[in-house]
Short mmCIF file of C-alpha atoms and ligand atoms in Angstrom, two decimals:
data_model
loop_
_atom_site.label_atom_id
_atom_site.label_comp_id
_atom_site.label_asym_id
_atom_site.label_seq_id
_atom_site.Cartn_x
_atom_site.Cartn_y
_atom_site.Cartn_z
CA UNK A 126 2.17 5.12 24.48
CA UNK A 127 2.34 1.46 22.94
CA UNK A 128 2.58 0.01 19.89
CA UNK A 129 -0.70 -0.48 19.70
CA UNK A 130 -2.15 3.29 18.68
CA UNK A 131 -0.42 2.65 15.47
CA UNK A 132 -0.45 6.25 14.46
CA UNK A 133 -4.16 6.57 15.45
CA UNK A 134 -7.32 5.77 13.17
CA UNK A 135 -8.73 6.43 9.84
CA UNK A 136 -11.98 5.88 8.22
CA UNK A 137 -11.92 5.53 4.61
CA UNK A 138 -14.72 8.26 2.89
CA UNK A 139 -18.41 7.20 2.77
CA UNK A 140 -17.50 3.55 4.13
CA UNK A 141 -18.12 1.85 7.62
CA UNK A 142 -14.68 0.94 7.25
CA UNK A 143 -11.80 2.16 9.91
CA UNK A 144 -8.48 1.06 10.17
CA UNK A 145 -5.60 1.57 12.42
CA UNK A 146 -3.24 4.65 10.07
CA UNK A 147 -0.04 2.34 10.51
CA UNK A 148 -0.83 -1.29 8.29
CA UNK A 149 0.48 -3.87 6.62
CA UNK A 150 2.12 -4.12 2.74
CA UNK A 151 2.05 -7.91 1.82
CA UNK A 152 4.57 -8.05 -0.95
CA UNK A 153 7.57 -8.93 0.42
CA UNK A 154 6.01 -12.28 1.48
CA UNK A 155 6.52 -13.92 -1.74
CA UNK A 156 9.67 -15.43 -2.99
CA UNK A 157 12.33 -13.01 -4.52
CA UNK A 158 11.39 -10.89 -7.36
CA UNK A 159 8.01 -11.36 -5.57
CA UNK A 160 7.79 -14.70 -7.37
CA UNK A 161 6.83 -18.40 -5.84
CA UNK A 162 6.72 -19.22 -2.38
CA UNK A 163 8.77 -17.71 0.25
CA UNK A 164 12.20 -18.64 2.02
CA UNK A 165 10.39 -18.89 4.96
CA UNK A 166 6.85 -19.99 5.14
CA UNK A 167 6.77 -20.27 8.51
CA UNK A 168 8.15 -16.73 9.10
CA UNK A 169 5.64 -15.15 6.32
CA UNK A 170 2.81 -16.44 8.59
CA UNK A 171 3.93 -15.74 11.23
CA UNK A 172 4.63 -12.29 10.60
CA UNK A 173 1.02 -11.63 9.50
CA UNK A 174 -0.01 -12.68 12.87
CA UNK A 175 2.23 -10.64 14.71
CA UNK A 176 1.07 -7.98 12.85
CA UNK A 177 -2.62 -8.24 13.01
CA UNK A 178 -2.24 -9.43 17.09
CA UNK A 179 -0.16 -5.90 17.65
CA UNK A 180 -3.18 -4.28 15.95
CA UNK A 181 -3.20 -3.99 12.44
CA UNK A 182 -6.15 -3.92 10.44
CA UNK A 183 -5.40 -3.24 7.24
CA UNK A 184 -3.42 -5.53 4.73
CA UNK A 185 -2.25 -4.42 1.23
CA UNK A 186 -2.21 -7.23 -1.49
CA UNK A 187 -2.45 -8.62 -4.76
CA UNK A 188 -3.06 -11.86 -5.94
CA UNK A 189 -0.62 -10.99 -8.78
CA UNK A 190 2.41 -11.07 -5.93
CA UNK A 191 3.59 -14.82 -5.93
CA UNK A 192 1.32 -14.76 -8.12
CA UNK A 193 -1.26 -16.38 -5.82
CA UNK A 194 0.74 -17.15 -3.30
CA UNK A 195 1.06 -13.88 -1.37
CA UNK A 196 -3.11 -14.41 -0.77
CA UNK A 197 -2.97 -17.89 -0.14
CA UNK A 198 -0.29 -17.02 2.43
CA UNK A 199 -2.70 -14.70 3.90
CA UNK A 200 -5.83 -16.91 3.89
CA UNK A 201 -3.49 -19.43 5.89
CA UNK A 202 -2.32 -17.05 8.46
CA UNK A 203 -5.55 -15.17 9.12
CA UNK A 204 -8.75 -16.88 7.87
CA UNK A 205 -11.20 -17.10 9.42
CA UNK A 206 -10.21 -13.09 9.37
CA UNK A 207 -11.04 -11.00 12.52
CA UNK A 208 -14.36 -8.51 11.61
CA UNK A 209 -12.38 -5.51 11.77
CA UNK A 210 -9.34 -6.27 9.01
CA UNK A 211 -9.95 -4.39 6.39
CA UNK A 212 -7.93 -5.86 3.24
CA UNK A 213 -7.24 -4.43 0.28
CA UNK A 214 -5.97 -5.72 -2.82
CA UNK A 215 -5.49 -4.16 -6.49
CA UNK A 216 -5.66 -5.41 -10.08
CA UNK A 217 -4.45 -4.34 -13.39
CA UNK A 218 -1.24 -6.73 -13.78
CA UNK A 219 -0.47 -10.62 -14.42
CA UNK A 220 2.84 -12.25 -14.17
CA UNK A 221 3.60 -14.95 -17.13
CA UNK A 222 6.43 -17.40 -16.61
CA UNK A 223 9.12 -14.79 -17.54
CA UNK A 224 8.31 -13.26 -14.12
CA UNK A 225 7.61 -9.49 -15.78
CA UNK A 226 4.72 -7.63 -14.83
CA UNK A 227 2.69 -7.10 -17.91
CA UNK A 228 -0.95 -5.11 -17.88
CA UNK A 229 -4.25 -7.07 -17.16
CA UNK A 230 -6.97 -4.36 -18.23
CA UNK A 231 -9.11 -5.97 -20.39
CA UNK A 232 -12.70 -6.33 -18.41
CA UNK A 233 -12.53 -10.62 -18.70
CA UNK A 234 -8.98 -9.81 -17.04
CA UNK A 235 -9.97 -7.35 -14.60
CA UNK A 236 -12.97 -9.75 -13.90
CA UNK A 237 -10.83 -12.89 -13.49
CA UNK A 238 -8.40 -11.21 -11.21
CA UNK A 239 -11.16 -10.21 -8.88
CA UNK A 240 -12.04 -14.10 -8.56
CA UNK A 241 -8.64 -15.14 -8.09
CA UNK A 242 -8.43 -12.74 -5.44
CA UNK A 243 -11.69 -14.13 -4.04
CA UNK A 244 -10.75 -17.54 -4.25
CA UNK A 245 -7.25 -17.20 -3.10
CA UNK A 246 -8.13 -15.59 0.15
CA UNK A 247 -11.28 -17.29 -0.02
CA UNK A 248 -13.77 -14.05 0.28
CA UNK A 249 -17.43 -13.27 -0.78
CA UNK A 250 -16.23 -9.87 -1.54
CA UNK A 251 -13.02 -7.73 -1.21
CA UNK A 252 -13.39 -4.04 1.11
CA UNK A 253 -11.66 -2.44 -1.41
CA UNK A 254 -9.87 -2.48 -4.76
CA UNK A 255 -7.75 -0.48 -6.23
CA UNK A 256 -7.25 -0.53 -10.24
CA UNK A 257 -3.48 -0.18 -10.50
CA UNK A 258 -3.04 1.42 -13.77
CA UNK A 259 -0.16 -0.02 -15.26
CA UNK A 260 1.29 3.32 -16.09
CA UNK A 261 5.12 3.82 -16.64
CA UNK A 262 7.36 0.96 -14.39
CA UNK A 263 6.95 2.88 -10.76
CA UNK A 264 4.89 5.99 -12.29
CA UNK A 265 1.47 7.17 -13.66
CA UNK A 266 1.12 7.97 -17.38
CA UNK A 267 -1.75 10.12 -18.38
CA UNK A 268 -4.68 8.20 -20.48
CA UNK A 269 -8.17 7.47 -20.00
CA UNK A 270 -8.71 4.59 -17.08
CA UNK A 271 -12.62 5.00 -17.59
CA UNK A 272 -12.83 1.42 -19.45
CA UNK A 273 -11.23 -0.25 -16.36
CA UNK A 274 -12.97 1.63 -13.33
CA UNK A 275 -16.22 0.98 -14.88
CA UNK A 276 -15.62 -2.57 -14.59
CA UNK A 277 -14.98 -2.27 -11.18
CA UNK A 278 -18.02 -0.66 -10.61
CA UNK A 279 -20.13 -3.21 -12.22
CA UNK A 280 -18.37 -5.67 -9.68
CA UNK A 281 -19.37 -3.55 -7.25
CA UNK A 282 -22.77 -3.43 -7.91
CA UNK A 283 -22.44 -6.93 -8.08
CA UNK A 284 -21.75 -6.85 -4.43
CA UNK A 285 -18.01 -8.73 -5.19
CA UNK A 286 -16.14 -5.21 -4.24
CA UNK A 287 -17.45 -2.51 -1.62
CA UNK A 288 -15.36 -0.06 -2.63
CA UNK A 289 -13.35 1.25 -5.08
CA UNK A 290 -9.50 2.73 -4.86
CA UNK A 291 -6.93 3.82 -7.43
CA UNK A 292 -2.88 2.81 -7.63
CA UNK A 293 -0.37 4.43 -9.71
CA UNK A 294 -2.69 7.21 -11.39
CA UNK A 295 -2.43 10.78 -12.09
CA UNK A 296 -4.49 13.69 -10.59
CA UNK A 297 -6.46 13.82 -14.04
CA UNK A 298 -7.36 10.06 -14.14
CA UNK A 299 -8.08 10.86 -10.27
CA UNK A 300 -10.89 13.30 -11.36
CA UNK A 301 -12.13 10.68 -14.18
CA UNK A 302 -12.79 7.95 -11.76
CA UNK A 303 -14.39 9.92 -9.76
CA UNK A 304 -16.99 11.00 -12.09
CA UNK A 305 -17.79 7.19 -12.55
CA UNK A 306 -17.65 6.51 -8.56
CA UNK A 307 -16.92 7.05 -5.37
CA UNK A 308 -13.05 6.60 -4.63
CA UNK A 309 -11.80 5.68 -1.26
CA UNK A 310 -8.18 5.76 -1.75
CA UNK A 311 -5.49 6.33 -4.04
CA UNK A 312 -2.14 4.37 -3.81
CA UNK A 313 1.05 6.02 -5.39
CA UNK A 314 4.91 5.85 -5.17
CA UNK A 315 5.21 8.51 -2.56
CA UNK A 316 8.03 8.70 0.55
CA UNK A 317 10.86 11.38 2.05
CA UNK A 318 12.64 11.43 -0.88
CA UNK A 319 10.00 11.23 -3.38
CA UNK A 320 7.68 13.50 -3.09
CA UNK A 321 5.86 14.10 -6.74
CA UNK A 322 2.58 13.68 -5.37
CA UNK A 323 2.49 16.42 -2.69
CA UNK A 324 -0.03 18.33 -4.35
CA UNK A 325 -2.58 15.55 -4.87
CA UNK A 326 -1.85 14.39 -1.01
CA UNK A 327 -3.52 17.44 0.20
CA UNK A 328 -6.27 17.70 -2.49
CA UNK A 329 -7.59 14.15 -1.30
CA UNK A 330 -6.94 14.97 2.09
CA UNK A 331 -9.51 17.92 1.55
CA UNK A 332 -11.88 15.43 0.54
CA UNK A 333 -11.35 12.70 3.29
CA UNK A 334 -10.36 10.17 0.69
CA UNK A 335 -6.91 8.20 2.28
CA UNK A 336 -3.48 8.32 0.42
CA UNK A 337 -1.57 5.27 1.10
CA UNK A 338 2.35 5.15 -0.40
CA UNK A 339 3.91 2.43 -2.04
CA UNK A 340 7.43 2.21 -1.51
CA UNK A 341 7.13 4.25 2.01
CA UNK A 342 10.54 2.91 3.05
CA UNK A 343 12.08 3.20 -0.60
CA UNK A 344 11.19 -0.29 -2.29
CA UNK A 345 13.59 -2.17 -3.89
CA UNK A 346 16.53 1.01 -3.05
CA UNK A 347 15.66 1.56 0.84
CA UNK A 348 15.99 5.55 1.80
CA UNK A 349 19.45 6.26 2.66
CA UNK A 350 20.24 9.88 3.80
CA UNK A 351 22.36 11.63 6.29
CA UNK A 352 19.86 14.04 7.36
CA UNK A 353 17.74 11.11 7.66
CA UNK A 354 20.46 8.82 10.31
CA UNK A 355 21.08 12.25 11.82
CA UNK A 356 17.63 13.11 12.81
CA UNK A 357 17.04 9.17 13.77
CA UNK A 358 20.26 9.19 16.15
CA UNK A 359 18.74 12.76 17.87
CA UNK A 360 15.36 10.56 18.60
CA UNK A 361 17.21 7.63 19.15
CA UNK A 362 15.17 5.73 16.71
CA UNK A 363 16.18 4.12 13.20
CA UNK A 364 16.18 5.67 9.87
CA UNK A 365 13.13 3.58 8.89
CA UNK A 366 10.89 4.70 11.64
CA UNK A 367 11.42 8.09 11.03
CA UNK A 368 10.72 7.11 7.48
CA UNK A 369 7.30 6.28 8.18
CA UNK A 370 6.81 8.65 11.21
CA UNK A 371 7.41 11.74 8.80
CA UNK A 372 4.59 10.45 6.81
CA UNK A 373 2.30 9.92 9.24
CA UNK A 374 3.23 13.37 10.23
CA UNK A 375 2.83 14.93 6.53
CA UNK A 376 -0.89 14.94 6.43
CA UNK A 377 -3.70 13.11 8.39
CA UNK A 378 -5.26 11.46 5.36
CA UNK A 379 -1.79 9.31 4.79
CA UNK A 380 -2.08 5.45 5.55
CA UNK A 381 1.53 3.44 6.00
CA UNK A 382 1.61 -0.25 4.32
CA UNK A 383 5.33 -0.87 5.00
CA UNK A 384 5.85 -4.32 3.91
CA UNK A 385 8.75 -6.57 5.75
CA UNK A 386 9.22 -10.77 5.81
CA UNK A 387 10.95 -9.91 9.34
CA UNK A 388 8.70 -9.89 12.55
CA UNK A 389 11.55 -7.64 14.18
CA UNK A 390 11.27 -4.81 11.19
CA UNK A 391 7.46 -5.14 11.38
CA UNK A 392 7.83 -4.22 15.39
CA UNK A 393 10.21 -1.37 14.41
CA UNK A 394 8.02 0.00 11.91
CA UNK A 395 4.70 -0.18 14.18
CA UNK A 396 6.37 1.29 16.53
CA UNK A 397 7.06 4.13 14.58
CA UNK A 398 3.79 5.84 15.80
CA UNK A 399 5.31 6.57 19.29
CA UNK A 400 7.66 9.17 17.25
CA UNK A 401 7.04 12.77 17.33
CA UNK A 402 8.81 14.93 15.11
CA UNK A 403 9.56 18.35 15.91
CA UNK A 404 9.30 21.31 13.71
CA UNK A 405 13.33 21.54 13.57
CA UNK A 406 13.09 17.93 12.75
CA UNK A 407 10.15 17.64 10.19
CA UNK A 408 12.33 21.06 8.08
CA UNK A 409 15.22 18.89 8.20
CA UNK A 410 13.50 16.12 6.84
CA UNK A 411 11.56 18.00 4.44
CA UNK A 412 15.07 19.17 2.55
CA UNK A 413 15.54 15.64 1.92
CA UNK A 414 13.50 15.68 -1.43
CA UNK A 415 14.51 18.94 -2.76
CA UNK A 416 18.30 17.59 -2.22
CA UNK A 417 17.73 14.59 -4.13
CA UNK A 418 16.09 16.47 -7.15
CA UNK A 419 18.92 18.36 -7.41
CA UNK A 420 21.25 15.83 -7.42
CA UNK A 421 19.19 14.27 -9.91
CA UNK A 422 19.88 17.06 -12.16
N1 LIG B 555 0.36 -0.21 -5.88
C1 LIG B 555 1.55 -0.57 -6.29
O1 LIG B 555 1.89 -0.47 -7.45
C2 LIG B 555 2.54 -1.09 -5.30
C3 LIG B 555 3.89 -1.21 -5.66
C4 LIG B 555 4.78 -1.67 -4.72
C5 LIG B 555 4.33 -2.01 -3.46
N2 LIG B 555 3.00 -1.90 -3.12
C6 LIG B 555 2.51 -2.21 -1.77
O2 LIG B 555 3.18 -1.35 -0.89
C7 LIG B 555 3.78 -2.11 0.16
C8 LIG B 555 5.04 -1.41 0.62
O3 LIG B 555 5.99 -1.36 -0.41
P1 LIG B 555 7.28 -2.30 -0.45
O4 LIG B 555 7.13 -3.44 0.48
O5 LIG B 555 7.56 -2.58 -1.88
O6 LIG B 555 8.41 -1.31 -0.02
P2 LIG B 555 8.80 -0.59 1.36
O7 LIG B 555 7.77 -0.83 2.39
O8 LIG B 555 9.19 0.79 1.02
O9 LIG B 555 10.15 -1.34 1.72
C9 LIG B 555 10.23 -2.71 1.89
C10 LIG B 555 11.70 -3.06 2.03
O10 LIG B 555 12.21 -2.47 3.22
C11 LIG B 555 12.70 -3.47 4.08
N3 LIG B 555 12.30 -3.09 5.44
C12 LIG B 555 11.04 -3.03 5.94
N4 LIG B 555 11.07 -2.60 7.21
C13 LIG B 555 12.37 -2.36 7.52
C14 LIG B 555 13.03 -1.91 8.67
N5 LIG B 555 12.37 -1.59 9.78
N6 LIG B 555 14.38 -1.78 8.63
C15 LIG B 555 15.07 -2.10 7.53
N7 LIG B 555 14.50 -2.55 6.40
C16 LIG B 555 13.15 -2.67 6.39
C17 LIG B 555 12.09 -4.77 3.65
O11 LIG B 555 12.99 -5.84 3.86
P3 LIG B 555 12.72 -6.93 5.01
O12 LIG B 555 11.74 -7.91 4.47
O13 LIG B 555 14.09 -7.51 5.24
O14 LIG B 555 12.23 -6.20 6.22
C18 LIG B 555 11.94 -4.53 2.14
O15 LIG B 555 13.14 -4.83 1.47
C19 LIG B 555 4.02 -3.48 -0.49
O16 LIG B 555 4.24 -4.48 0.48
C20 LIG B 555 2.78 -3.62 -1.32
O17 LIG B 555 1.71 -4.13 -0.50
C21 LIG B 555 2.12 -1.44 -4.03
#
């Protein structure tokens, strides 16, 4: 098997739009604290080459990551972009000079973002866009989204968005959105060790809708676990790839957007769709959440 079946494909409900289930997170392209321009342009492009020449079609990204610059990045390394790369990009957040991440909900804000998004990685329209509610820092918080999805929607029907995703929400604010409009995808802290959204995995996997984690790997505090190097050692793989192969394994409707600055960690990572994970193995690795909540408490 190569790298290229990249864990197989997925089409995203009610669209024309399929993507390979092993993509691409942009974030760790900008500078540190995801602010200004990278160590390394060179690297940054080139990475986003190597990724989309090993196959991947879908990119995660935000115009508030740089800000700006993560896109622009993007627009150099790919544009003109090949038909079949799907990217998809959120808004909800702007970063003032202090470098925090403050919320962007209004509708002027909401409709600005989508232009600097356009602009930036110079688009007609955007495949899909998720409103990241702001929520708590790497959490949901319950509370009506309505205002903010309806303003995507009227960009849609503008024809500046095709379709319409959700990041950092709740299963309620799910359901809300959904009575406005259709939702392709929701994107939520999710990985081995965190596992609060298992329930709301396999409720949008019953409805075909994708479920792509942030933090796959473990963010800014990568996954560390014994279980984890023990069942990696047995496959003779590394942590990370089993990482992302137990998601891929945890339910068919789960996208990976592992994001990486290094062209070798990008390889590892694609390459994590070769693994297969037996049922000893995937037990193993499901203990690792219910250790970590009770060392938590
Ligand atoms: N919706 C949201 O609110 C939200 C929030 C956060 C992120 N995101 C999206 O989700 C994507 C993924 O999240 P993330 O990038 O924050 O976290 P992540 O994918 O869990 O982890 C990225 C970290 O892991 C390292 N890494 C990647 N591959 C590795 C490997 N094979 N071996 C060792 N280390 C490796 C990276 O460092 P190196 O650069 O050194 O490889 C980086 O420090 C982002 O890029 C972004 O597009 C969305």
């Amino acid at each position: 098997m190569s790298e290229s079946t990249l864990g197989g494909r997925f089409t995203f409900p009610g669209t024309s739009l399929t993507v390979q289930r092993i993509g691409y997170g942009a974030m760790q392209l900008a500078g540190e604290g995801v602010w200004g321009p990278p160590k390394d342009p060179d690297g940054a492009v080139a990475v986003l080459r190597e990724a989309v020449s090993a196959g991947v079609n879908h990119i995660d990204t935000s115009d508030f990551y740089g800000p700006h610059i993560t896109n622009q990045i993007i627009r150099q390394a790919l544009h003109p972009y090949p038909s079949e790369l799907v990217i998809v990009t959120k808004l909800g957040a702007r970063r003032p000079s202090d470098k925090s991440w403050q919320p962007a909900i209004s509708p002027q804000d909401l409709t600005a973002g989508l232009h600097d998004n356009l602009r930036n990685l110079d688009l007609e329209a955007i495949d899909i866009v998720n409103y990241r509610a702001m929520g708590s820092v790497h959490g949901p918080k319950e509370g009506s989204i309505a205002e903010q999805v309806t303003v995507l929607a009227d960009l849609q029907s503008k024809g500046l968005i095709r379709h319409i995703g959700l990041s950092n929400v709740t299963t309620a604010q799910v359901a809300e959105a959904q009575a406005i409009t259709d939702i392709v995808c929701v994107q939520n802290n999710y990985n081995l060790a965190h596992r609060q959204d298992d329930v709301l995995i396999d409720d949008l996997a019953r409805q075909g809708i994708a479920y792509v984690p942030f933090f796959p790997l473990g963010g800014f505090t990568p996954l560390q676990s014994s279980t984890l190097s023990d069942v990696a050692g047995r496959l003779g793989a590394t942590p990370m790839q089993v990482a992302l192969a137990w998601l891929l394994h945890r339910s068919p409707n789960i996208l990976l957007i592992p994001g990486t600055s290094s062209v070798a960690h990008l390889h590892e990572n694609l390459a994590a769709g070769q693994l297969k994970l037996s049922p000893q193995a995937l037990t193993e690795l499901d203990g690792i959440a219910a250790a970590a909540v009770a060392v938590e408490h």
